[in-house]
mmCIF file of C-alpha atoms in Angstrom:
data_model
loop_
_atom_site.group_PDB
_atom_site.id
_atom_site.type_symbol
_atom_site.label_atom_id
_atom_site.label_comp_id
_atom_site.label_asym_id
_atom_site.label_seq_id
_atom_site.Cartn_x
_atom_site.Cartn_y
_atom_site.Cartn_z
ATOM 1 C CA TRP A 10 1.770 234.079 -54.147
ATOM 2 C CA PRO A 11 2.411 231.954 -51.338
ATOM 3 C CA VAL A 12 5.265 229.544 -51.924
ATOM 4 C CA PRO A 13 7.085 226.610 -49.239
ATOM 5 C CA LYS A 14 10.330 227.812 -48.436
ATOM 6 C CA GLU A 15 10.866 224.355 -47.343
ATOM 7 C CA LEU A 16 9.647 220.775 -47.941
ATOM 8 C CA ARG A 17 10.951 218.262 -45.532
ATOM 9 C CA PRO A 18 10.156 214.569 -46.690
ATOM 10 C CA PHE A 19 9.608 211.671 -44.360
ATOM 11 C CA SER A 20 8.630 208.043 -45.317
ATOM 12 C CA GLU A 21 4.651 208.658 -45.035
ATOM 13 C CA ALA A 22 4.780 212.643 -44.214
ATOM 14 C CA VAL A 23 6.071 215.990 -45.517
ATOM 15 C CA VAL A 24 6.433 219.043 -43.219
ATOM 16 C CA VAL A 25 5.379 221.982 -45.172
ATOM 17 C CA GLU A 26 7.083 225.600 -44.068
ATOM 18 C CA TRP A 27 6.205 228.935 -45.584
ATOM 19 C CA THR A 28 6.641 232.552 -44.672
ATOM 20 C CA LYS A 29 3.965 234.468 -43.694
ATOM 21 C CA PHE A 30 1.689 236.178 -46.489
ATOM 22 C CA PRO A 31 1.574 239.972 -46.152
ATOM 23 C CA ALA A 32 -1.886 240.426 -44.553
ATOM 24 C CA ARG A 33 -3.237 240.667 -41.438
ATOM 25 C CA HIS A 34 -6.092 237.929 -41.431
ATOM 26 C CA VAL A 35 -4.908 235.067 -43.604
ATOM 27 C CA GLU A 36 -5.711 231.295 -43.497
ATOM 28 C CA TYR A 37 -3.536 228.857 -45.479
ATOM 29 C CA GLN A 38 -4.578 225.778 -47.432
ATOM 30 C CA VAL A 39 -2.330 222.692 -48.317
ATOM 31 C CA GLU A 40 -3.005 220.513 -51.013
ATOM 32 C CA TRP A 41 -1.059 217.783 -52.636
ATOM 33 C CA ALA A 42 -1.117 215.189 -55.280
ATOM 34 C CA ASP A 43 0.765 212.374 -56.812
ATOM 35 C CA GLU A 44 2.925 213.657 -59.695
ATOM 36 C CA SER A 45 1.448 210.929 -62.006
ATOM 37 C CA GLU A 46 -2.265 211.861 -60.960
ATOM 38 C CA LYS A 47 -2.194 215.486 -60.842
ATOM 39 C CA ASP A 48 -6.176 215.692 -61.354
ATOM 40 C CA LYS A 49 -6.389 213.984 -57.941
ATOM 41 C CA ILE A 50 -5.799 216.597 -55.593
ATOM 42 C CA THR A 51 -6.222 215.877 -51.814
ATOM 43 C CA VAL A 52 -6.720 219.126 -49.096
ATOM 44 C CA ALA A 53 -4.581 218.250 -46.305
ATOM 45 C CA ARG A 54 -4.940 221.343 -44.062
ATOM 46 C CA SER A 55 -7.570 223.928 -44.432
ATOM 47 C CA ARG A 56 -7.764 226.886 -42.321
ATOM 48 C CA GLU A 57 -4.206 226.637 -40.881
ATOM 49 C CA THR A 58 -3.136 229.770 -39.344
ATOM 50 C CA MET A 59 0.399 228.806 -38.624
ATOM 51 C CA THR A 60 3.289 229.103 -41.249
ATOM 52 C CA MET A 61 4.078 225.393 -40.869
ATOM 53 C CA ALA A 62 1.895 222.157 -41.699
ATOM 54 C CA ARG A 63 2.877 218.321 -41.449
ATOM 55 C CA VAL A 64 0.861 216.373 -44.119
ATOM 56 C CA HIS A 65 0.333 212.948 -42.946
ATOM 57 C CA GLU A 66 -0.573 209.618 -44.318
ATOM 58 C CA LEU A 67 1.495 209.905 -47.701
ATOM 59 C CA PRO A 68 2.668 206.969 -49.515
ATOM 60 C CA ALA A 69 6.024 206.180 -49.289
ATOM 61 C CA ASP A 70 8.781 206.320 -51.942
ATOM 62 C CA SER A 71 6.693 208.501 -54.039
ATOM 63 C CA ARG A 72 7.187 211.697 -56.349
ATOM 64 C CA LEU A 73 4.587 214.280 -55.038
ATOM 65 C CA ILE A 74 3.710 218.002 -55.712
ATOM 66 C CA PHE A 75 2.503 220.439 -53.177
ATOM 67 C CA ARG A 76 0.414 223.896 -53.327
ATOM 68 C CA LEU A 77 -0.256 226.525 -50.754
ATOM 69 C CA THR A 78 -3.163 228.845 -51.018
ATOM 70 C CA ALA A 79 -3.569 232.139 -48.739
ATOM 71 C CA LYS A 80 -6.801 233.494 -48.022
ATOM 72 C CA VAL A 81 -7.020 236.959 -46.991
ATOM 73 C CA TYR A 82 -10.044 237.811 -45.090
ATOM 74 C CA THR A 83 -11.450 241.547 -44.322
ATOM 75 C CA SER A 84 -11.419 240.881 -40.761
ATOM 76 C CA PRO A 85 -11.181 237.777 -38.383
ATOM 77 C CA PRO A 86 -13.020 235.129 -39.757
ATOM 78 C CA GLU A 87 -14.693 234.051 -36.328
ATOM 79 C CA GLN A 88 -16.005 237.504 -36.423
ATOM 80 C CA GLY A 89 -17.662 237.336 -39.646
ATOM 81 C CA GLY A 90 -14.858 238.442 -41.808
ATOM 82 C CA GLU A 91 -15.287 237.803 -45.464
ATOM 83 C CA ILE A 92 -12.794 236.142 -48.035
ATOM 84 C CA PHE A 93 -10.845 239.474 -49.843
ATOM 85 C CA THR A 94 -8.704 237.586 -52.045
ATOM 86 C CA GLU A 95 -7.330 234.283 -52.601
ATOM 87 C CA ALA A 96 -3.489 233.874 -53.571
ATOM 88 C CA VAL A 97 -2.434 230.317 -54.929
ATOM 89 C CA GLY A 98 1.136 229.274 -55.146
ATOM 90 C CA PRO A 99 2.808 227.114 -57.516
ATOM 91 C CA TRP A 100 2.783 223.447 -57.238
ATOM 92 C CA GLU A 101 6.229 222.493 -55.643
ATOM 93 C CA GLU A 102 7.844 218.700 -55.870
ATOM 94 C CA ALA A 103 8.954 216.740 -53.170
ATOM 95 C CA GLU A 104 9.718 213.010 -52.897
ATOM 96 C CA THR A 105 8.827 211.017 -49.776
ATOM 97 C CA GLY A 106 11.276 208.758 -47.958
ATOM 98 C CA ALA A 107 12.075 205.074 -48.252
ATOM 99 C CA THR A 108 9.454 202.539 -47.034
ATOM 100 C CA ILE A 109 10.293 201.621 -43.672
ATOM 101 C CA ASP A 110 10.896 197.727 -43.398
ATOM 102 C CA LYS A 111 10.280 195.468 -40.641
ATOM 103 C CA LEU A 112 14.265 195.636 -39.368
ATOM 104 C CA GLU A 113 13.927 198.922 -39.026
ATOM 105 C CA GLU A 114 10.837 198.927 -37.308
ATOM 106 C CA GLY A 115 12.221 196.499 -34.666
ATOM 107 C CA ASN A 116 15.650 198.334 -34.153
ATOM 108 C CA LEU A 117 15.039 201.560 -34.700
ATOM 109 C CA CYS A 118 11.858 202.090 -32.301
ATOM 110 C CA VAL A 119 13.572 203.742 -29.375
ATOM 111 C CA ASP A 120 14.540 207.375 -28.532
ATOM 112 C CA PRO A 121 18.045 208.827 -27.211
ATOM 113 C CA LEU A 122 17.342 207.583 -23.735
ATOM 114 C CA ALA A 123 16.346 204.066 -24.799
ATOM 115 C CA ASN A 124 12.797 204.407 -24.141
ATOM 116 C CA LEU A 125 11.012 201.778 -26.332
ATOM 117 C CA ARG A 126 8.283 204.384 -28.489
ATOM 118 C CA GLY A 127 5.235 203.003 -29.676
ATOM 119 C CA ARG A 128 2.002 204.875 -31.595
ATOM 120 C CA CYS A 129 1.761 208.520 -31.967
ATOM 121 C CA MET A 130 -0.736 210.553 -30.220
ATOM 122 C CA ASP A 131 -0.922 213.231 -32.782
ATOM 123 C CA CYS A 132 -1.408 211.089 -35.942
ATOM 124 C CA SER A 133 -2.073 207.723 -37.285
ATOM 125 C CA CYS A 134 1.329 206.760 -37.021
ATOM 126 C CA HIS A 135 1.275 202.829 -35.726
ATOM 127 C CA GLY A 136 5.062 203.061 -34.399
ATOM 128 C CA PHE A 137 7.879 205.361 -33.669
ATOM 129 C CA VAL A 138 10.974 204.719 -36.031
ATOM 130 C CA LEU A 139 14.036 207.036 -35.264
ATOM 131 C CA ALA A 140 14.849 209.456 -37.814
ATOM 132 C CA GLU A 141 18.557 210.774 -38.739
ATOM 133 C CA TYR A 142 18.479 214.260 -36.323
ATOM 134 C CA GLY A 143 22.110 215.346 -36.718
ATOM 135 C CA GLU A 144 21.667 216.864 -40.021
ATOM 136 C CA ARG A 145 19.475 219.863 -39.097
ATOM 137 C CA PRO A 146 20.792 222.538 -36.505
ATOM 138 C CA ARG A 147 19.150 221.778 -33.105
ATOM 139 C CA THR A 148 18.534 224.404 -30.534
ATOM 140 C CA GLY A 149 19.399 222.182 -27.427
ATOM 141 C CA ASP A 150 19.661 218.346 -26.599
ATOM 142 C CA THR A 151 16.206 218.078 -26.246
ATOM 143 C CA LEU A 152 14.038 215.152 -26.826
ATOM 144 C CA GLU A 153 11.518 217.280 -28.779
ATOM 145 C CA GLU A 154 13.920 217.635 -31.276
ATOM 146 C CA VAL A 155 13.847 214.159 -32.212
ATOM 147 C CA SER A 156 11.532 212.988 -35.108
ATOM 148 C CA CYS A 157 9.896 209.964 -36.325
ATOM 149 C CA ARG A 158 10.900 209.048 -39.780
ATOM 150 C CA ARG A 159 7.635 207.584 -40.568
ATOM 151 C CA CYS A 160 5.417 210.573 -39.496
ATOM 152 C CA SER A 161 7.916 213.298 -38.372
ATOM 153 C CA CYS A 162 6.205 214.227 -35.170
ATOM 154 C CA SER A 163 8.374 214.213 -32.229
ATOM 155 C CA CYS A 164 9.524 211.119 -30.129
ATOM 156 C CA VAL A 165 7.475 212.747 -27.255
ATOM 157 C CA ARG A 166 4.284 212.618 -28.877
ATOM 158 C CA HIS A 167 4.773 208.711 -29.064
ATOM 159 C CA PHE A 168 3.610 206.943 -26.179
ATOM 160 C CA ILE A 169 6.342 204.972 -24.103
ATOM 161 C CA ILE A 170 5.907 201.226 -24.563
ATOM 162 C CA GLY A 171 8.952 199.907 -22.117
ATOM 163 C CA GLU A 172 12.852 200.294 -21.947
ATOM 164 C CA PHE A 173 15.307 198.921 -24.517
ATOM 165 C CA HIS A 174 17.868 196.471 -22.806
ATOM 166 C CA TYR A 175 21.035 195.436 -24.603
ATOM 167 C CA ARG A 176 22.345 191.883 -24.445
ATOM 168 C CA ASN A 177 25.483 191.026 -25.490
ATOM 169 C CA PRO A 178 25.308 187.503 -27.259
ATOM 170 C CA SER A 179 28.765 186.526 -26.629
ATOM 171 C CA ALA A 180 29.058 187.715 -23.196
ATOM 172 C CA ALA A 181 28.450 183.747 -21.790
ATOM 173 C CA SER A 182 31.480 182.778 -23.776
ATOM 174 C CA VAL A 183 33.615 185.345 -22.025
ATOM 175 C CA LYS A 184 36.119 183.787 -19.430
ATOM 176 C CA ARG A 185 35.485 185.524 -16.226
ATOM 177 C CA PRO A 186 38.150 185.761 -13.323
ATOM 178 C CA PRO A 187 37.480 184.070 -10.190
ATOM 179 C CA VAL A 188 35.543 185.897 -7.568
ATOM 180 C CA SER A 189 38.494 186.549 -5.357
ATOM 181 C CA GLU A 190 40.459 188.216 -7.932
ATOM 182 C CA ALA A 191 37.592 190.337 -8.917
ATOM 183 C CA PRO A 192 38.005 194.086 -8.332
ATOM 184 C CA LYS A 193 36.020 195.792 -6.131
ATOM 185 C CA ALA A 194 32.635 197.416 -8.100
ATOM 186 C CA LEU A 195 32.388 201.142 -7.663
ATOM 187 C CA PRO A 196 28.979 202.002 -5.895
ATOM 188 C CA ALA A 197 26.384 202.487 -8.541
ATOM 189 C CA PRO A 198 25.291 206.249 -9.375
ATOM 190 C CA LYS A 199 22.086 207.146 -7.754
ATOM 191 C CA GLU A 200 19.556 207.492 -10.395
ATOM 192 C CA GLU A 201 17.411 210.566 -10.655
ATOM 193 C CA VAL A 202 13.922 210.094 -9.368
ATOM 194 C CA ARG A 203 11.562 211.322 -12.145
ATOM 195 C CA PRO A 204 8.636 212.859 -10.531
ATOM 196 C CA ILE A 205 5.567 211.133 -11.572
ATOM 197 C CA THR A 206 2.667 212.869 -9.559
ATOM 198 C CA TRP A 207 1.230 216.184 -11.012
ATOM 199 C CA LYS A 208 -2.080 217.754 -10.680
ATOM 200 C CA VAL A 209 -3.964 219.718 -13.580
ATOM 201 C CA GLU A 210 -3.655 223.065 -11.660
ATOM 202 C CA ASP A 211 0.078 222.921 -12.090
ATOM 203 C CA GLY A 212 -0.238 223.843 -15.618
ATOM 204 C CA GLU A 213 -2.323 226.898 -14.687
ATOM 205 C CA GLY A 214 -4.968 226.240 -17.298
ATOM 206 C CA ASP A 215 -2.400 225.213 -20.076
ATOM 207 C CA ILE A 216 -4.066 222.310 -22.034
ATOM 208 C CA GLN A 217 -0.649 221.407 -23.635
ATOM 209 C CA PHE A 218 0.857 220.811 -19.965
ATOM 210 C CA VAL A 219 -2.014 218.340 -19.660
ATOM 211 C CA LEU A 220 -1.375 216.562 -22.992
ATOM 212 C CA ASP A 221 2.396 216.343 -22.556
ATOM 213 C CA LYS A 222 2.017 214.889 -18.851
ATOM 214 C CA VAL A 223 -0.302 212.122 -20.611
ATOM 215 C CA GLY A 224 2.264 211.604 -23.367
ATOM 216 C CA GLU A 225 5.016 211.210 -21.183
ATOM 217 C CA ALA A 226 3.427 209.009 -18.436
ATOM 218 C CA HIS A 227 4.542 205.045 -18.012
ATOM 219 C CA THR A 228 1.614 203.613 -16.216
ATOM 220 C CA LEU A 229 -1.884 204.288 -16.008
ATOM 221 C CA TYR A 230 -1.224 205.694 -12.724
ATOM 222 C CA GLU A 231 1.099 208.434 -14.219
ATOM 223 C CA THR A 232 -1.629 209.079 -16.617
ATOM 224 C CA LEU A 233 -3.446 210.552 -14.065
ATOM 225 C CA GLY A 234 -0.643 212.190 -12.087
ATOM 226 C CA VAL A 235 -1.169 209.883 -8.905
ATOM 227 C CA SER A 236 1.246 207.611 -7.351
ATOM 228 C CA GLY A 237 0.735 203.742 -7.441
ATOM 229 C CA ASP A 238 -0.682 203.648 -3.744
ATOM 230 C CA ALA A 239 -3.249 206.220 -4.522
ATOM 231 C CA ASP A 240 -6.912 205.165 -2.836
ATOM 232 C CA LYS A 241 -10.123 205.205 -4.994
ATOM 233 C CA ALA A 242 -10.987 208.450 -3.953
ATOM 234 C CA MET A 243 -7.725 209.810 -5.237
ATOM 235 C CA ILE A 244 -7.773 208.199 -8.667
ATOM 236 C CA ARG A 245 -11.550 209.370 -9.109
ATOM 237 C CA SER A 246 -10.763 212.819 -8.450
ATOM 238 C CA ALA A 247 -7.654 212.740 -10.305
ATOM 239 C CA TYR A 248 -9.548 211.098 -13.641
ATOM 240 C CA ARG A 249 -12.259 213.929 -13.209
ATOM 241 C CA GLN A 250 -9.992 216.746 -13.310
ATOM 242 C CA VAL A 251 -7.841 215.432 -16.108
ATOM 243 C CA SER A 252 -10.767 214.222 -18.291
ATOM 244 C CA LEU A 253 -12.475 217.131 -18.016
ATOM 245 C CA SER A 254 -9.456 219.507 -18.886
ATOM 246 C CA ILE A 255 -9.117 217.924 -22.281
ATOM 247 C CA HIS A 256 -12.600 216.733 -23.022
ATOM 248 C CA PRO A 257 -13.551 217.182 -26.658
ATOM 249 C CA ASP A 258 -16.527 219.679 -25.690
ATOM 250 C CA LYS A 259 -13.903 221.812 -23.607
ATOM 251 C CA VAL A 260 -11.376 222.156 -26.753
ATOM 252 C CA GLY A 261 -13.762 222.205 -29.552
ATOM 253 C CA HIS A 262 -13.901 226.014 -29.526
ATOM 254 C CA LEU A 263 -10.047 226.132 -30.128
ATOM 255 C CA LYS A 264 -8.672 227.389 -33.473
ATOM 256 C CA ASP A 265 -5.583 225.023 -33.554
ATOM 257 C CA LEU A 266 -6.809 221.631 -35.020
ATOM 258 C CA ASP A 267 -3.827 219.925 -34.147
ATOM 259 C CA LEU A 268 -4.257 220.655 -30.422
ATOM 260 C CA GLN A 269 -7.861 219.725 -30.786
ATOM 261 C CA LYS A 270 -6.552 216.203 -32.010
ATOM 262 C CA GLN A 271 -4.090 215.947 -29.522
ATOM 263 C CA ALA A 272 -6.767 216.319 -26.861
ATOM 264 C CA GLU A 273 -8.882 214.182 -28.623
ATOM 265 C CA ASN A 274 -6.391 211.284 -28.455
ATOM 266 C CA ALA A 275 -5.087 211.961 -24.995
ATOM 267 C CA PHE A 276 -8.736 211.787 -23.859
ATOM 268 C CA LYS A 277 -9.348 208.313 -25.369
ATOM 269 C CA VAL A 278 -5.891 207.091 -23.361
ATOM 270 C CA VAL A 279 -7.389 208.373 -20.042
#
């Protein structure tokens, strides 16, 4: 039967990972319940085809149980395949993390590059909180591997709302040397210019490319891939291309429900 190989708890989410069930056409269903109310079962994910699911909107600091069901079809469901059998796994326990307080929300809302991050475009998380990301092995030093402690989503899926600037409260009381005695400052290194303009065709039809660009944007101009001095015609053209590429009617046929939800949230931003 299907059994989760790992349950990674966050404050208000749990990441469930499992081994692929030995069948050709399989869909998975993830359920959860409070350990004290096992009769109130919630279906978190249905018709999942991957081997990982993020279960969001969970109560913090709670003992929960999770169950995985594998539905085996005679042929692909989208081609009319019927259910051949269902394998229901046992309940597995997991405890969500502690409730996030106001102090943590104010101090840990930045990513490792000092970008202030806000709400998530993939779930209902209303604000990014930096998780401890040194415990698990990482494939590389990328922001995609930095998670939100509240919802488990990557920090790059949280909108950038500003930059963090450290201010030393004791700096005003430090005695500074006279100007004539001050050493000559080294020239400041040139900052790498981040490309802000892009086009839908740059992604060669990849919807995830457009979603990433919208999520990384610092301004509304960057959301459409145009520069700040773009005229009305350029803005209209860019808006039409971006909105059509992620319109709900266009992505409604995708089997990836997460991608559909990302596109819906990005379309609202556009």
